[in-house]
Structure formats: structure tokens, C-alpha cells
Coordinates of C-alpha atoms and ligand atoms in Angstrom, one line a residue:
M1 CA 26.1 -5.3 12.2
T2 CA 25.5 -3.7 15.5
Q3 CA 22.1 -4.2 17.0
P4 CA 20.4 -2.0 19.6
S5 CA 21.4 -3.6 22.9
N6 CA 17.8 -4.0 24.1
F7 CA 16.6 -5.7 21.0
K8 CA 15.8 -9.4 21.2
L9 CA 14.0 -11.5 18.6
L10 CA 10.9 -13.1 20.1
T11 CA 10.4 -16.8 20.1
N12 CA 7.0 -18.6 20.2
E13 CA 7.5 -19.0 23.9
T14 CA 8.3 -15.4 24.7
A15 CA 5.4 -14.2 22.4
I16 CA 3.1 -16.3 24.5
A17 CA 4.6 -15.0 27.7
L18 CA 4.2 -11.4 26.5
T19 CA 0.5 -12.0 25.7
Q20 CA -0.1 -13.3 29.2
K21 CA 1.9 -10.5 30.8
L22 CA -0.2 -8.0 29.0
G23 CA -3.4 -9.8 30.2
L24 CA -4.7 -9.9 26.6
I25 CA -5.7 -13.6 26.9
H26 CA -6.3 -14.9 30.4
T27 CA -6.0 -18.7 29.8
T28 CA -2.6 -20.0 30.9
D29 CA -2.4 -23.6 29.5
S30 CA -4.1 -23.5 26.1
L31 CA -2.0 -20.9 24.3
H32 CA -0.2 -21.7 21.0
C33 CA 2.0 -19.6 18.8
N34 CA 3.0 -19.7 15.2
E35 CA 5.2 -17.4 13.2
I36 CA 3.1 -16.6 10.2
G37 CA 4.9 -13.7 8.5
D38 CA 4.9 -14.0 4.8
G39 CA 6.1 -10.4 4.4
N40 CA 9.5 -9.3 3.4
L41 CA 10.6 -7.2 6.3
N42 CA 9.3 -8.6 9.6
Y43 CA 8.2 -11.4 11.8
V44 CA 4.5 -12.0 12.7
F45 CA 3.6 -14.1 15.7
H46 CA 0.1 -15.4 16.0
V47 CA -0.8 -16.3 19.5
T48 CA -4.1 -18.3 19.9
D49 CA -6.1 -19.7 22.7
S50 CA -7.6 -22.9 21.4
V51 CA -10.1 -23.2 24.2
N52 CA -11.7 -19.7 23.9
N53 CA -10.9 -19.3 20.3
K54 CA -9.2 -15.9 20.8
G55 CA -6.1 -14.6 19.2
V56 CA -3.5 -11.8 19.2
I57 CA -1.0 -10.7 16.6
I58 CA 2.5 -9.6 17.6
K59 CA 4.5 -8.1 14.8
Q60 CA 8.2 -7.6 15.3
A61 CA 10.6 -5.8 13.0
V62 CA 14.2 -7.0 12.7
P63 CA 17.2 -4.6 12.1
Y64 CA 17.4 -5.5 8.4
A65 CA 15.1 -6.2 5.5
K66 CA 14.4 -9.9 5.4
V67 CA 14.1 -9.9 1.6
L68 CA 17.1 -7.7 0.9
G69 CA 19.4 -9.6 3.4
E70 CA 21.4 -8.4 6.3
S71 CA 23.4 -6.2 3.9
W72 CA 20.4 -3.8 3.8
P73 CA 20.2 -2.5 7.4
L74 CA 16.9 -1.0 8.3
T75 CA 15.9 1.1 11.3
L76 CA 13.8 -0.6 14.0
K77 CA 12.0 2.7 14.4
R78 CA 9.7 1.5 11.6
A79 CA 7.9 -0.6 14.1
A80 CA 7.0 2.5 16.2
I81 CA 6.1 4.3 13.0
E82 CA 3.8 1.5 12.0
A83 CA 2.1 1.3 15.5
N84 CA 1.7 5.1 15.6
A85 CA 0.4 5.3 12.0
L86 CA -2.2 2.6 12.9
I87 CA -3.2 4.6 15.9
Q88 CA -3.5 7.8 13.9
F89 CA -5.4 6.2 11.1
R90 CA -7.7 4.4 13.5
S91 CA -8.6 7.7 15.1
Y92 CA -10.0 8.9 11.8
C93 CA -11.3 5.5 10.5
P94 CA -11.9 3.1 13.4
E95 CA -13.8 0.7 11.2
F96 CA -10.9 0.1 8.8
V97 CA -7.9 -0.2 11.1
P98 CA -7.0 -2.9 13.6
Q99 CA -6.7 -1.9 17.3
V100 CA -3.2 -1.6 18.7
Y101 CA -3.1 -3.1 22.2
Y102 CA 0.6 -2.4 23.0
S103 CA 3.8 -1.4 21.4
D104 CA 7.5 -1.4 22.5
E105 CA 9.9 0.7 20.5
Q106 CA 13.0 -1.0 21.9
L107 CA 11.8 -4.5 21.0
A108 CA 10.3 -3.1 17.8
I109 CA 7.0 -4.9 18.4
T110 CA 3.3 -4.0 17.8
V111 CA 0.7 -6.1 19.5
M112 CA -2.6 -5.8 17.7
E113 CA -6.0 -7.2 16.9
D114 CA -6.1 -10.6 15.3
L115 CA -7.7 -10.4 11.9
S116 CA -7.4 -14.0 10.9
H117 CA -11.1 -14.3 10.2
L118 CA -10.5 -12.1 7.2
K119 CA -8.5 -12.8 4.0
I120 CA -5.6 -10.8 2.5
A121 CA -7.3 -9.0 -0.4
R122 CA -4.7 -9.9 -2.9
S123 CA -5.1 -13.7 -2.4
G124 CA -8.9 -13.3 -2.2
L125 CA -9.0 -11.4 -5.5
I126 CA -6.7 -13.9 -7.2
N127 CA -9.1 -16.6 -5.9
G128 CA -12.1 -14.8 -7.4
D129 CA -13.7 -14.0 -4.0
P130 CA -16.1 -11.1 -4.2
F131 CA -15.4 -8.1 -2.0
P132 CA -18.3 -5.8 -2.8
L133 CA -17.4 -3.1 -0.3
L134 CA -13.6 -3.2 -0.5
S135 CA -13.1 -0.3 -2.8
K136 CA -15.7 1.8 -1.1
H137 CA -14.0 1.2 2.2
I138 CA -10.5 1.9 0.9
G139 CA -11.8 5.1 -1.0
E140 CA -13.2 6.3 2.3
F141 CA -10.0 5.3 4.2
V142 CA -7.8 7.3 1.8
A143 CA -10.1 10.3 1.7
K144 CA -10.4 10.6 5.5
T145 CA -6.7 10.0 6.2
A146 CA -5.6 12.3 3.4
F147 CA -8.0 15.1 4.5
Y148 CA -7.6 14.9 8.3
T149 CA -3.8 14.8 8.3
S150 CA -3.4 17.7 5.8
D151 CA -3.1 21.5 6.2
F152 CA -6.8 21.7 5.4
H153 CA -7.6 20.2 8.8
L154 CA -4.6 20.4 11.1
E155 CA -3.1 23.6 12.5
P156 CA 0.0 24.3 10.5
S157 CA 2.4 23.8 13.5
A158 CA 0.6 20.5 14.5
K159 CA 0.8 19.2 11.0
K160 CA 4.6 20.0 10.8
E161 CA 5.1 18.2 14.1
V162 CA 3.3 15.0 12.9
A163 CA 5.2 15.2 9.6
R164 CA 8.5 15.4 11.6
Y165 CA 7.6 12.3 13.6
F166 CA 6.7 10.4 10.5
T167 CA 9.9 11.3 8.6
N168 CA 10.8 7.8 7.5
P169 CA 13.9 8.2 5.4
E170 CA 15.0 4.5 5.3
L171 CA 11.7 3.1 4.2
C172 CA 11.2 6.0 1.8
K173 CA 14.6 5.1 0.3
I174 CA 13.3 1.6 -0.5
T175 CA 10.5 3.2 -2.5
E176 CA 12.8 5.7 -4.1
V177 CA 15.2 3.0 -5.3
F178 CA 12.9 0.1 -6.0
I179 CA 9.8 1.9 -7.4
F180 CA 11.2 5.1 -8.9
T181 CA 14.8 4.3 -10.0
D182 CA 16.0 0.7 -10.6
P183 CA 13.1 -0.6 -12.8
F184 CA 13.6 2.4 -15.1
L185 CA 17.4 2.2 -15.6
E186 CA 19.1 -0.5 -17.6
E187 CA 22.1 -0.6 -15.3
H188 CA 20.1 -1.8 -12.3
P189 CA 17.9 -4.5 -13.7
G190 CA 15.5 -6.3 -11.4
E191 CA 14.4 -9.8 -12.0
F192 CA 12.3 -10.8 -15.0
E193 CA 11.9 -13.4 -17.7
P194 CA 14.3 -12.9 -20.7
E195 CA 11.2 -12.7 -23.0
L196 CA 10.4 -9.3 -21.4
T197 CA 13.8 -7.8 -22.4
G198 CA 12.5 -6.1 -25.5
A199 CA 9.6 -4.5 -23.6
A200 CA 11.9 -3.4 -20.7
Q201 CA 14.3 -1.9 -23.3
S202 CA 11.5 0.2 -24.7
I203 CA 11.0 1.6 -21.2
W204 CA 14.7 2.3 -20.5
N205 CA 15.1 4.0 -23.9
D206 CA 12.0 6.2 -23.6
A207 CA 13.3 9.6 -22.7
E208 CA 9.8 11.1 -22.6
L209 CA 8.7 8.5 -20.1
L210 CA 11.8 8.8 -17.9
L211 CA 11.3 12.6 -17.6
E212 CA 7.7 11.9 -16.3
V213 CA 9.1 9.3 -13.8
A214 CA 11.6 11.9 -12.7
K215 CA 8.8 14.3 -12.0
L216 CA 6.8 11.7 -10.0
K217 CA 9.9 10.8 -8.0
Q218 CA 10.5 14.4 -7.2
S219 CA 6.8 14.7 -6.1
F220 CA 7.2 11.6 -3.8
E221 CA 10.4 13.1 -2.3
S222 CA 9.3 16.6 -1.7
E223 CA 5.5 17.1 -1.3
Q224 CA 4.1 16.8 2.2
E225 CA 0.4 16.8 1.4
A226 CA -0.8 14.3 4.0
L227 CA 0.2 11.3 6.1
L228 CA 0.2 8.4 3.7
H229 CA 0.1 4.7 4.3
G230 CA 3.0 4.4 1.9
D231 CA 2.4 0.8 0.9
L232 CA -1.3 0.5 0.2
H233 CA -1.3 -2.5 -2.1
T234 CA -3.9 -5.4 -1.9
G235 CA -1.4 -7.4 0.3
S236 CA -1.7 -4.7 3.0
I237 CA -5.5 -5.1 3.2
F238 CA -7.6 -7.7 5.0
A239 CA -11.1 -8.1 3.8
S240 CA -14.3 -10.1 3.7
D241 CA -17.6 -9.3 1.9
T242 CA -18.5 -7.0 4.7
E243 CA -15.3 -5.9 6.5
T244 CA -12.1 -4.2 5.4
K245 CA -9.0 -3.5 7.5
V246 CA -5.8 -1.8 6.4
I247 CA -2.6 -3.2 7.9
D248 CA 1.2 -2.7 7.6
P249 CA 1.8 1.1 7.4
E250 CA 5.5 0.9 8.2
F251 CA 6.2 3.0 5.1
A252 CA 4.0 5.8 6.5
F253 CA 5.3 9.3 5.8
Y254 CA 4.1 12.7 4.7
G255 CA 3.9 12.6 0.9
P256 CA 1.6 13.2 -2.1
V257 CA -1.9 11.8 -1.7
G258 CA -1.8 10.4 -5.2
F259 CA 0.7 7.8 -4.1
D260 CA -1.7 5.9 -1.9
L261 CA -4.5 6.3 -4.5
G262 CA -2.1 5.1 -7.2
Q263 CA -0.8 2.0 -5.3
Y264 CA -4.3 0.7 -4.7
T265 CA -5.4 1.5 -8.2
A266 CA -2.4 -0.3 -9.7
N267 CA -3.0 -3.4 -7.6
L268 CA -6.6 -3.6 -8.8
L269 CA -5.2 -3.1 -12.4
F270 CA -3.1 -6.3 -12.0
Q271 CA -6.5 -8.1 -11.6
A272 CA -8.1 -6.2 -14.4
I273 CA -5.2 -7.2 -16.7
T274 CA -5.0 -10.9 -15.7
R275 CA -8.7 -11.8 -15.4
P276 CA -10.5 -13.4 -18.3
A277 CA -12.6 -10.9 -20.3
T278 CA -15.8 -12.1 -18.7
E279 CA -14.5 -11.4 -15.2
K280 CA -12.9 -8.0 -15.9
E281 CA -16.1 -6.0 -15.4
E282 CA -16.1 -6.8 -11.7
I283 CA -12.7 -5.2 -11.3
F284 CA -13.6 -2.3 -13.4
T285 CA -16.4 -1.7 -10.9
Y286 CA -13.9 -1.8 -8.1
L287 CA -11.7 0.8 -9.9
K288 CA -14.7 3.1 -10.4
D289 CA -16.1 2.6 -6.8
F290 CA -12.7 3.5 -5.4
M291 CA -12.2 6.8 -7.2
V292 CA -15.9 7.8 -6.9
T293 CA -15.9 7.1 -3.1
F294 CA -12.6 8.9 -2.6
E295 CA -13.8 12.0 -4.4
K296 CA -17.2 12.0 -2.7
T297 CA -15.8 11.5 0.8
Y298 CA -13.0 14.0 0.3
S299 CA -15.3 16.6 -1.2
A300 CA -17.8 16.2 1.7
L301 CA -15.0 16.8 4.3
W302 CA -13.7 19.8 2.3
N303 CA -17.1 21.4 2.2
S304 CA -17.9 20.8 5.8
T305 CA -14.7 21.2 7.7
N306 CA -11.9 22.8 5.6
K307 CA -9.9 25.4 7.6
S308 CA -8.3 27.1 4.6
P309 CA -9.4 30.7 4.1
Y310 CA -9.7 29.8 0.4
S311 CA -11.7 26.6 0.7
K312 CA -14.9 28.3 -0.7
I313 CA -13.1 29.8 -3.7
E314 CA -14.7 28.5 -6.8
G315 CA -12.4 25.9 -8.5
Y316 CA -10.0 25.2 -5.5
L317 CA -11.5 21.8 -4.6
S318 CA -11.5 20.7 -8.2
Y319 CA -7.9 21.9 -8.6
V320 CA -6.8 19.8 -5.6
L321 CA -8.8 16.7 -6.8
T322 CA -7.5 17.0 -10.3
K323 CA -3.9 17.2 -9.0
F324 CA -4.4 14.1 -6.7
K325 CA -5.9 12.0 -9.6
G326 CA -3.2 13.0 -12.1
D327 CA -0.6 12.0 -9.6
A328 CA -2.5 8.8 -8.8
Y329 CA -2.4 7.5 -12.4
G330 CA 1.3 8.4 -12.7
F331 CA 2.2 6.6 -9.5
A332 CA 0.0 3.6 -10.5
G333 CA 2.0 3.4 -13.7
C334 CA 5.2 3.3 -11.7
E335 CA 3.8 0.5 -9.5
L336 CA 2.7 -1.5 -12.6
I337 CA 6.2 -1.4 -14.1
R338 CA 8.2 -2.0 -10.9
R339 CA 6.1 -5.1 -10.0
T340 CA 6.9 -6.5 -13.4
I341 CA 10.6 -5.8 -14.1
G342 CA 11.7 -4.6 -10.6
L343 CA 12.7 -6.6 -7.5
S344 CA 9.3 -7.3 -5.9
H345 CA 6.8 -9.1 -8.0
V346 CA 3.1 -9.8 -7.4
A347 CA 1.3 -13.2 -7.3
D348 CA -1.4 -11.8 -9.6
L349 CA 1.2 -11.9 -12.5
N350 CA 3.7 -14.5 -11.3
G351 CA 1.0 -17.0 -10.5
I352 CA 0.0 -17.3 -14.2
E353 CA 1.3 -20.8 -14.9
D354 CA 1.1 -20.7 -18.7
K355 CA 4.3 -19.0 -19.8
E356 CA 2.9 -17.4 -22.9
A357 CA -0.1 -16.0 -21.1
R358 CA 2.2 -14.7 -18.3
I359 CA 4.5 -13.0 -20.7
A360 CA 1.5 -11.5 -22.5
A361 CA 0.0 -10.2 -19.3
K362 CA 3.4 -8.7 -18.2
T363 CA 4.0 -7.1 -21.5
A364 CA 0.5 -5.5 -21.3
T365 CA 1.3 -4.4 -17.8
L366 CA 4.4 -2.6 -18.9
K367 CA 2.6 -0.8 -21.8
I368 CA -0.3 0.2 -19.6
G369 CA 2.1 1.5 -17.0
A370 CA 4.0 3.6 -19.5
H371 CA 0.7 5.0 -20.9
L372 CA -0.6 5.9 -17.4
I373 CA 2.7 7.7 -16.5
K374 CA 2.8 9.7 -19.8
N375 CA -0.9 10.6 -20.0
R376 CA -1.7 10.9 -16.3
K377 CA -3.1 14.4 -16.5
E378 CA -5.6 13.6 -19.2
L379 CA -6.9 10.3 -17.7
N380 CA -9.9 9.3 -15.8
I381 CA -11.2 5.8 -14.8
P382 CA -13.2 5.1 -18.0
A383 CA -10.1 6.0 -20.0
V384 CA -7.9 3.8 -17.9
I385 CA -10.4 0.9 -18.4
E386 CA -10.2 1.5 -22.2
V387 CA -6.4 1.3 -22.1
V388 CA -6.6 -2.0 -20.2
K389 CA -9.1 -3.4 -22.7
Q390 CA -6.9 -2.3 -25.7
H391 CA -3.8 -4.0 -24.3
T392 CA -5.5 -7.2 -23.3
V393 CA -7.5 -7.5 -26.5
A394 CA -6.5 -11.2 -26.9
S395 CA -8.5 -12.2 -23.9
Y396 CA -11.4 -10.0 -25.0
S397 CA -11.7 -11.9 -28.3
T398 CA -12.6 -15.0 -26.2
L399 CA -15.9 -13.4 -25.3
Ligands
LIG401 P1 5.3 -7.2 6.4 O1 5.4 -5.8 6.9 O2 6.5 -8.0 6.8 O3 4.9 -7.2 5.0 P2 2.5 -7.7 7.2 O4 2.1 -6.7 8.2 O5 2.1 -7.5 5.8 O6 4.1 -7.9 7.3 O7 2.1 -9.1 7.7 C1 2.5 -10.3 7.1 C2 1.4 -11.3 7.2 O8 1.1 -11.6 8.6 C3 0.1 -10.9 6.6 O9 0.1 -11.1 5.2 C4 -0.9 -11.7 7.4 O10 -0.9 -13.0 6.8 C5 -0.3 -11.8 8.8 N1 -0.8 -10.7 9.6 C6 -0.3 -9.5 9.8 N2 -1.1 -8.7 10.6 C7 -2.1 -9.5 11.0 C8 -3.3 -9.4 11.8 N3 -3.5 -8.2 12.5 N4 -4.1 -10.4 12.0 C9 -3.9 -11.6 11.3 N5 -2.8 -11.8 10.5 C10 -1.9 -10.8 10.3
LIG402 MG1 5.1 -4.8 4.9

């Protein structure tokens, strides 16, 4: 494969040299560097100063998807998209986004704030750590980014220019193939336990469901409502009990707001499904907090700063919110299914050691996913919670 001529993969030594050159850490002899990337697409260098206890993160994209192999070439432009999305998002939500110190489009690197004092939300949630503010923060993050990057706030020409910059066809293609297509078609199976074949078959044979997935895929491909994060799962969020930071927006593009809402919701649902009955309530609260905060924040922005000549027309805000939420439950359903029988799984499910329990949780996930997709327009959070309870009834009987 041809690589751009100026591209060079960093080493621990060149990452340290770059940190020094940028003047981000002044010490010269106590710097260390580790490559800590656990992601599928990129390298992440952690440069630390052991004397002053300071750190810097340098993320570098490579010209192919690590997980998909060199046969799946991938533009290096995604690094610049990620850096610029972080900068845009931080301009609207400084408290929830790391600072970008420097970026280099040729080398495909982003140098940013070290968030090592926080935990990746997915691992923390699996561990049972409490994150009392996580959903409120993410609800606010999605509401602000969705509103401020939309036609309700930006001038039409400015919005179209931002949308043009964030055209992200190669990363969107990953979503189109691995979320909206392959998991739903028998001829492109992902990876899953043979015990799930029957449940997968029910999905592949369900024409009513496939029609709804086709509509959701069409929405993902064609609606330019706002600048999305594009990969807002709990592995893209750092958190503690007081702080929340969103990372990794390399899939950022102009799309339907419900996609970000749905990704986060689905990744909470993995926890709601897999936790024992006595610990589900905590996650149900996270689900409610998220949607309530999103709606409250979005509505406040709408009422105070919406530029549309129709913003005060009775019913318009409620029409928009209803559309976002219906989309969200549908996209959440797609995420639940693709993480179960598609290519990229989640530790919430795969980490269940007991095979019977794991298969039961995955079967429930598939059924809940299908329900969410088909019934998305009639759902609300209490109804989603009821569906989770119904499909995980075995763990409820242990109460
Ligand atoms: P990928 O795009 O390859 O999925 P991520 O942006 O998710 O990469 O980063 C991979 C891992 O690197 C994260 O899970 C986290 O452990 C670490 N990491 C990324 N950004 C930071 C940061 N700003 N501070 C500390 N660690 C980070
Ligand atoms: Mg990533």
C-alpha cells in the first residue's frame, strides 16, 4: 500500500522528542513513554515526567485499521478530523473535552491533555464504580454539540462549510458496513458463539425488522442535523465521580442527532442487561438522567437562542425532540445487535465467564435490540427499562 511520503510512525523516543520540542514538559532527563493504545485503529503514546508527575498524550493514526488489517486502508485525514472535532466540541463544552495542544495532519498526530487520572467509563461500569454525574454530563454534551452545530444556531452557509469539512466517508463506511449491514445479513456473518445461531437467524429472517434497519441506515447516510461524535460509546468516555471527558471523535460527521444519543444509550443498556437484578436500578437511573438532561439542556438552548423563524411555533420543539428520541432508540437497537453478532464486541458481554449466563445475556440483547428498532417511535425510557426487565427476568427472580 502506498503511504503518504511525509508519514512516519512515532517511536517512544520520537514521541518524547516531540513533547520536548513543543515545550509541553520542560524536564529533559526524566521523561518516559509507553504506547498504551487499546483501540482498534490507532497508536496512543503516553509521555510522562516522573519527577514532576506530568503527562501528555500523543495519538497517531496509521493508514489502515489496526483491527481490520492492512487490507482495509483508512485515510489519515481522520486524525485531523478528530483533532478538529475535539476543538469544536471543546468550544461548546470545555468541561467535557480534553484540550488539544498541537496537531499535525501529515503525521496524523494529535497531542492532547493527559486524562490518566480518570477511568474509561466502560471498564469502570463493569467494575461497578459509581459515576453519579456521567449521564448528566453526557446528556449536556450531546445537547450542546447537537444544538450549536445545527441549523438552529449556525448560519446556513457556515453550517454547510463545517459539514463539508467533516465529510468523513471512510469512517462512515465502517459504520454503514459493520453497524447497519453485516450483522443483519446472513451472508456476512460476524463472530459469535454457535449457541446464538438461532437468535441471529430470527433477526436475518425478520423482514419487518430489516425494513426498519434500512430506514435507520438511510437516515445515517443522508441526514445532516448536527456534528456528531459518531462513536459515543462508553469506551470513548473518561470519567470519575466528579469529572467526565469525551475522547476519540475520529468518526465525527454531520448526521442524525439520534445516532449519538442511541450509541450512549445502548452502551448503558449492556450494563442494564448484564448486571444482577439488585444493581440494575443504578443503570436505569443513568438511562433516565441522560435523556432528561439531554431534553432539558436542548430545550433551554432552543428557547433562548434558536435562530429559526419558526422556533416559537407551538409544537416545533416537541416535534424535533420526538424525532431525535425515536431515532435514538432505533440506533440503540442496531448497536445492541451489532455488538453481539457483528465484528466488534464489548467487554460488558464478552467478559461474562459463565457460558450459559453469557449466552442468555446475548440472546436478551438481541431481542431487546430488535424490539427497540421496531417500536422506536412509541418508546420512552420507562418503556425501554420495562423491556430490559422482561428479557432479563431470570436474574430478576434472584431478588
Ligand atoms: P482508538 O481511536 O484507537 O480507539 P482511543 O482514542 O479510544 O483510540 O484511545 C485508546 C486508549 O488510549 C484509551 O482507551 C485510553 O486508554 C488511552 N487514551 C486515549 N486518549 C487518552 C488521553 N487523553 N489521556 C489518557 N489516556 C488516553
Ligand atoms: Mg476509536
